[in-house]
Coordinates of C-alpha atoms in Angstrom, one line a residue:
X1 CA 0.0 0.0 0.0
X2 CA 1.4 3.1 -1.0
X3 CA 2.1 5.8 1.5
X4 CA -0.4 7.5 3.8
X5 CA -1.8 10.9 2.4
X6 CA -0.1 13.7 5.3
X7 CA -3.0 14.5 6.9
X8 CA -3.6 10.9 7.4
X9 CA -0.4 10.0 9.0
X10 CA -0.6 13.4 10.8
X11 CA -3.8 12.4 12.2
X12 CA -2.5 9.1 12.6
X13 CA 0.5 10.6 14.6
X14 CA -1.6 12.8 17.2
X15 CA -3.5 9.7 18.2
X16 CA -0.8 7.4 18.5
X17 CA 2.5 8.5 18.4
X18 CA 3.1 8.6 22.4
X19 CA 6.5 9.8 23.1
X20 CA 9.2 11.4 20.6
X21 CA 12.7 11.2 22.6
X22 CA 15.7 12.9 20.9
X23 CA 18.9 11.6 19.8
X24 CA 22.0 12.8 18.3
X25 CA 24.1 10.6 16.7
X26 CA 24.4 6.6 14.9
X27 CA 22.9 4.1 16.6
X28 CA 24.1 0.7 16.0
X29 CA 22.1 -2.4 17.6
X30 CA 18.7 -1.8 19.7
X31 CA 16.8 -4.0 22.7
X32 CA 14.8 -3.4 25.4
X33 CA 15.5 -4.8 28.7
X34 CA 13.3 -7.6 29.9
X35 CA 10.7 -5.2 31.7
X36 CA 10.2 -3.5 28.6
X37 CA 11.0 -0.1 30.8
X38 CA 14.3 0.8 28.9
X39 CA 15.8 1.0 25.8
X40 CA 19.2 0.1 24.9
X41 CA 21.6 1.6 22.3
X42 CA 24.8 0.3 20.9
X43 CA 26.7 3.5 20.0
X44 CA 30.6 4.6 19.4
X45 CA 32.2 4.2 23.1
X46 CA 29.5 2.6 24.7
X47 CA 25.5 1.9 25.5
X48 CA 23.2 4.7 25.8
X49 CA 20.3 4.0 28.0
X50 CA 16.9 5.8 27.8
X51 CA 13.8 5.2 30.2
X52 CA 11.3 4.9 28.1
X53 CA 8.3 6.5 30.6
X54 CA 10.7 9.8 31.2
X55 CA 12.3 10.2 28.2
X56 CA 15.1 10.3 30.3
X57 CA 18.7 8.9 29.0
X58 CA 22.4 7.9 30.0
X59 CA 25.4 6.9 28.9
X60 CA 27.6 3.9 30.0
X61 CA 31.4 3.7 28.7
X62 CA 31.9 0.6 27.4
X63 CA 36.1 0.1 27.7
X64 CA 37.1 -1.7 25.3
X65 CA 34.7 0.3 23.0
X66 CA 36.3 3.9 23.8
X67 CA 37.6 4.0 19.9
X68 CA 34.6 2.1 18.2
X69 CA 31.5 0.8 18.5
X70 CA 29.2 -1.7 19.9
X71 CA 27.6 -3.5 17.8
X72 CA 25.1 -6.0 19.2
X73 CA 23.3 -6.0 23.2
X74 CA 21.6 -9.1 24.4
X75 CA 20.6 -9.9 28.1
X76 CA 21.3 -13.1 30.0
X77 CA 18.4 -15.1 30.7
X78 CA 18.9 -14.6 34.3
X79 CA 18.6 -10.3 33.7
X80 CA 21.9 -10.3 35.6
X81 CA 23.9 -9.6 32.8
X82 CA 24.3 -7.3 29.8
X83 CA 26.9 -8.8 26.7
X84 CA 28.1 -6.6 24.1
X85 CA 29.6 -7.3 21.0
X86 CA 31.9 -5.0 19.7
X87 CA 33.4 -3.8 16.4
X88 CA 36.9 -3.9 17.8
X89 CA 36.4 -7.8 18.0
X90 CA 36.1 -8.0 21.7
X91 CA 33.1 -9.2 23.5
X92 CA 31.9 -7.1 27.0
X93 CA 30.3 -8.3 29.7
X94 CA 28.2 -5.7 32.0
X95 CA 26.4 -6.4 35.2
X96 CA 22.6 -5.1 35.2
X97 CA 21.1 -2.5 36.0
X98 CA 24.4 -1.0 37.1
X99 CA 25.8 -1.9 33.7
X100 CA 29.4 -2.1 35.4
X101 CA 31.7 -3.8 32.9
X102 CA 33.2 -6.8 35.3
X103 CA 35.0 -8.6 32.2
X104 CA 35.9 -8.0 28.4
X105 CA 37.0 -11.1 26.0
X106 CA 39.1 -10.7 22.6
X107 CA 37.6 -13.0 20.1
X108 CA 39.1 -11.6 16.7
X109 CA 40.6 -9.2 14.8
X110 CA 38.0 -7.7 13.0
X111 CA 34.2 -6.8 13.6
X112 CA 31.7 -9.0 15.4
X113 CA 27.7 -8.5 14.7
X114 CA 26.0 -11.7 15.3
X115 CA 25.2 -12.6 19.3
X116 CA 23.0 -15.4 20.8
X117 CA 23.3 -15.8 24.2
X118 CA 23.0 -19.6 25.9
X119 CA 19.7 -20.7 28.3
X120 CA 22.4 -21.5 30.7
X121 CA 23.4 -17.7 30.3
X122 CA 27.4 -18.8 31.1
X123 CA 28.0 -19.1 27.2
X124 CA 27.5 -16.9 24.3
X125 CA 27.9 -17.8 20.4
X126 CA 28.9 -14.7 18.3
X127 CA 30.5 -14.4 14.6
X128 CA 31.0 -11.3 12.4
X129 CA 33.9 -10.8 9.5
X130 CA 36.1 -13.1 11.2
X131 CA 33.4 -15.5 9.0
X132 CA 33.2 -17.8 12.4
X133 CA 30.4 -18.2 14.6
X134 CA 32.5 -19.4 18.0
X135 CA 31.2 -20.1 21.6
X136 CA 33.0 -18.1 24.0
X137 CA 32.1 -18.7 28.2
X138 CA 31.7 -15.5 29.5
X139 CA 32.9 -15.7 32.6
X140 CA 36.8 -16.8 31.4
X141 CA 36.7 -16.2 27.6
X142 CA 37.4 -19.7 26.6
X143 CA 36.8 -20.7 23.5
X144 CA 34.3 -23.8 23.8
X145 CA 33.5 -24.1 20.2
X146 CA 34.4 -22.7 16.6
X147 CA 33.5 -23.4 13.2
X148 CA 34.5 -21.8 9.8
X149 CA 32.3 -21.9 6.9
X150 CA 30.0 -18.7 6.9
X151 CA 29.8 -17.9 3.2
X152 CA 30.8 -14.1 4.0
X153 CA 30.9 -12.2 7.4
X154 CA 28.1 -13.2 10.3
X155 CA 25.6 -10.4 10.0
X156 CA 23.3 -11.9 12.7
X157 CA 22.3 -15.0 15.0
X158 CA 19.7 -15.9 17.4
X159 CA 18.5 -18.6 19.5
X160 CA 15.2 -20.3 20.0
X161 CA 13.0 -19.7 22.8
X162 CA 13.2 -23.1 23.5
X163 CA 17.2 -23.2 23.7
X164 CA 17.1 -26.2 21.3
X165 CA 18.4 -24.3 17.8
X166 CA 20.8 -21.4 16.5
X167 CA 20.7 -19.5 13.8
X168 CA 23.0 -17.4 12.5
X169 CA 22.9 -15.0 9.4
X170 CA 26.0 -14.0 7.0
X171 CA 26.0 -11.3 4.3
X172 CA 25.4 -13.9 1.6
X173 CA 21.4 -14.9 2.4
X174 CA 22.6 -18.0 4.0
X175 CA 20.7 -19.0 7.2
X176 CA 22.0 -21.9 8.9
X177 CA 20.0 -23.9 11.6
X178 CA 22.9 -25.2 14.3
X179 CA 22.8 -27.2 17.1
X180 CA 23.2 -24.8 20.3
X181 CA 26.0 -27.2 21.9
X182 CA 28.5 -27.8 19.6
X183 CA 27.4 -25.4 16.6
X184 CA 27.4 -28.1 14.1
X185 CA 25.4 -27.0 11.2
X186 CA 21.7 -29.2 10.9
X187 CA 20.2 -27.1 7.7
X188 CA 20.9 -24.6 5.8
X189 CA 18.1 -22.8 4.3
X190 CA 18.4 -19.4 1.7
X191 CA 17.3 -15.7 1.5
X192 CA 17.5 -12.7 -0.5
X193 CA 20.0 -10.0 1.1
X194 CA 21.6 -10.8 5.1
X195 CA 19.2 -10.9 7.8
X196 CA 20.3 -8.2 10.2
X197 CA 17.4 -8.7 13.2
X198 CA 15.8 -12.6 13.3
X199 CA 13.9 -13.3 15.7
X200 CA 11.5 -16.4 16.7
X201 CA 7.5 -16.2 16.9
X202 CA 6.8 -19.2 18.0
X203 CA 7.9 -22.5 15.1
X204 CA 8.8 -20.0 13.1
X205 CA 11.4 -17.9 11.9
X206 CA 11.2 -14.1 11.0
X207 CA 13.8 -13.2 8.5
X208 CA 14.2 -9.6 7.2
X209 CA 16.0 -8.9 4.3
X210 CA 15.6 -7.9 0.6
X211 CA 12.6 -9.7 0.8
X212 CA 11.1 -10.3 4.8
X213 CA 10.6 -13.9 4.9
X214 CA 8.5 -16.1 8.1
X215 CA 9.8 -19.4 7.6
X216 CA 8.8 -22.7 10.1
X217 CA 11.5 -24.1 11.5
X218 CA 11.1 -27.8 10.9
X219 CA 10.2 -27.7 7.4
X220 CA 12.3 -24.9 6.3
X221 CA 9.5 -23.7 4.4
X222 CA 8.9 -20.1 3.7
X223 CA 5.0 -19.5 4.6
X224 CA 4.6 -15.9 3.6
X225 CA 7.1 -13.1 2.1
X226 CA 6.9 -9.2 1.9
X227 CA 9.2 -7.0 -0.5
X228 CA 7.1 -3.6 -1.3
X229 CA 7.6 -0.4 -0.3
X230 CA 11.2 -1.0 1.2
X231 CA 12.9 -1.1 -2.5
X232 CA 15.9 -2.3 -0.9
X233 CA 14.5 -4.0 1.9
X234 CA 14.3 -4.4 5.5
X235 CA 17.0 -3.9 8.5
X236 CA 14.1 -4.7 11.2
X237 CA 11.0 -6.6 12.1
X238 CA 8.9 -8.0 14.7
X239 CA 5.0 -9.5 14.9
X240 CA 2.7 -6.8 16.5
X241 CA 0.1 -9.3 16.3
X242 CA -0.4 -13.0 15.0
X243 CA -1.3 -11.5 11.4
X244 CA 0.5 -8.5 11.2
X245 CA 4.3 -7.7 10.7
X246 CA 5.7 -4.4 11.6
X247 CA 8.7 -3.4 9.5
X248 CA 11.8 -0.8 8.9
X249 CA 13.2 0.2 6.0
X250 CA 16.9 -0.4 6.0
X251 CA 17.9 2.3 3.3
X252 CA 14.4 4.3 3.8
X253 CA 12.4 5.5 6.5
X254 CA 9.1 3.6 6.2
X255 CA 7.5 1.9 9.1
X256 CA 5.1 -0.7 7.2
X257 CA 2.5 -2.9 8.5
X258 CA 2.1 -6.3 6.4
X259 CA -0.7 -8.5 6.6
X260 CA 1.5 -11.8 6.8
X261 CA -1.5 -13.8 5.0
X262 CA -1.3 -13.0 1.8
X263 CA 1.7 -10.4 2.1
X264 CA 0.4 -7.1 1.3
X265 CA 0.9 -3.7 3.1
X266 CA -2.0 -3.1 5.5
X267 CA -0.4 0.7 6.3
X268 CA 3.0 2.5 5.5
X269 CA 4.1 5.5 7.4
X270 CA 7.0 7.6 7.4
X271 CA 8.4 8.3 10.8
X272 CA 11.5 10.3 9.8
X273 CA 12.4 12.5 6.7
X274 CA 15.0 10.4 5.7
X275 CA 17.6 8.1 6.7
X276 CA 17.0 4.2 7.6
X277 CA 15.1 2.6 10.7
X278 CA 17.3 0.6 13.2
X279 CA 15.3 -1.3 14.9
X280 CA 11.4 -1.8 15.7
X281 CA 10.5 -3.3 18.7
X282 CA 7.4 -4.3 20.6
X283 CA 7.2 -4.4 24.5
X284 CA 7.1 -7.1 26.3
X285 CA 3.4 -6.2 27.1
X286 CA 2.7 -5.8 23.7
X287 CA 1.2 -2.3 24.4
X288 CA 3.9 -0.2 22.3
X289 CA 6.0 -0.6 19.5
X290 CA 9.5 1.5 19.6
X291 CA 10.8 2.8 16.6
X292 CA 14.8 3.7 16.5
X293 CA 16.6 5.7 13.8
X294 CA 19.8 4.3 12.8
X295 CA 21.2 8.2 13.3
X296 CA 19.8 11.3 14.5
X297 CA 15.7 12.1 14.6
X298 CA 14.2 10.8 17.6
X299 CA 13.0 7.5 19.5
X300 CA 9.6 7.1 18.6
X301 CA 6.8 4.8 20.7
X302 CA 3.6 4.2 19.2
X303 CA 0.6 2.4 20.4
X304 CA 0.3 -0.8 19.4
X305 CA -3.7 -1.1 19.2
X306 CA -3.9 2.1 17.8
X307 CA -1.4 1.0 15.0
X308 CA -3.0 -2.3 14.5
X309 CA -6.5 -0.8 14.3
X310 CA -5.6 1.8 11.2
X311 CA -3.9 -0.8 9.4
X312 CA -7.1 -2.9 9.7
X313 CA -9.6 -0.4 8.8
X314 CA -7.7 1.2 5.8

């Protein structure tokens, strides 16, 4: 669906855009902590943390980061621990909420992207243009595992809710499905473009890319696809509801709703003037959907419902 008329999405704005927060500068990775309460930048030096009810933001020096960037930001299952990734090649390790960095771990030589972090939350896998995914323990910094192979560098990887797979993303549209343990690769399934934010709904796989792709997991089917509006596709994604997809344009600024049955764009906004979207990400209540630049403009937080009900009644 082609772009809202301005008034539209003006009036669409007023009613449910909720808070616009500031920002200066790039931002490289995005997540919400576990309460949904903050948000969580990757930036040049270190994290930048913004309280999402207040508007409210600080900044935490990451070390090893001082001259770069970092990259990727997951929490340990446990919410004890923050782990970085960072461009240097290093991976950080940051206690929560102080976010006190207690231990940093050199992997490589080059940039890391891709991050998954165990169940047992002791062990992390991570990969990037060394063309590795490797299992580092995060306490020592021991190599547990390694395994060469990704086509081009790791541009992402995740693990299931369940613990039971990994998937990791290079640069080359190659998604492979890996045992968590010992990384050994169990299928390898195909996309257009890298997949730069994957993420499980579910038995199934949500893939963005050149085309955004939900595949299940133990077929390796792909059950619906979206290309549209994003002409050279998508950075970000994430299911605001069952039959809705919320996506960001990764060399645009379009937020677009897809209707995931039969792949068509239920709403398409523009949230920012130019430049690319980050990251999109729903709350862990599933009452807001946050909205990141990948420089400058603002934070954005939407309502979820009210989203949801103009893509349904357009």
């Amino acid at each position: 669906m082609p772009l809202a008329p301005l008034k539209e999405r003006k009036q669409l704005m007023a009613a449910c855009l909720e808070r616009d927060i500031p920002l200066a500068g790039w931002n490289y990775c995005a997540t919400l902590d576990p309460d949904g309460a903050k948000l969580l930048l990757g930036r040049h030096g270190g994290i930048l943390v913004i309280d999402l009810a207040s508007g409210g933001s600080h900044e935490v020096e990451v070390p090893a980061a001082v001259y770069d960037a970092v990259s990727s930001v997951a929490f340990t299952p446990d919410r004890s621990r923050v782990i970085a990734t960072l461009w240097v090649g290093s991976v950080a390790v940051l206690t929560w909420p102080e976010l006190r960095c207690i231990a940093v771990h050199r992997v490589c030589d080059t940039r890391l992207h891709g991050l998954a972090v165990l169940r047992d939350g002791r062990s992390a896998w991570v990969g990037g243009h060394d063309r590795k995914r490797t299992r580092i323990d995060l306490d020592d910094g021991t190599v547990l595992a390694a395994h060469a192979g990704e086509a081009m560098w790791m541009a992402d990887a995740a693990l299931s809710p369940d613990g039971e797979l990994l998937v990791t993303a290079d640069a080359a549209g190659n998604v492979r499905l890996c045992d968590p343990e010992s990384g050994l690769e169990r299928r390898l399934l195909q996309i257009q473009g890298s997949a730069h934010d994957m993420s499980f709904h579910g038995a199934e796989l949500l893939l963005p890319g050149l085309t955004t792709a939900i595949v299940e997991v133990a077929s390796g089917e792909t059950r619906a696809g979206f290309t549209g509006e994003h002409k050279l596709g998508a950075q970000t994604a994430t299911f605001l509801t069952d039959d809705l997809v919320a996506t960001g344009g990764a060399h645009d600024p379009l937020l677009v709703l897809w209707n995931r049955a039969d792949g068509s764009s239920a709403l398409t906004l523009k949230p920012y003037n130019k430049g690319a979207i980050e990251r999109v990400l729903l709350t862990p209540d599933r009452e807001h959907l946050v909205v990141v630049p990948r420089c400058d403009h603002a934070v954005q937080i939407w309502r979820a419902a009210g989203l949801v009900a103009a893509a349904r009644n357009r």
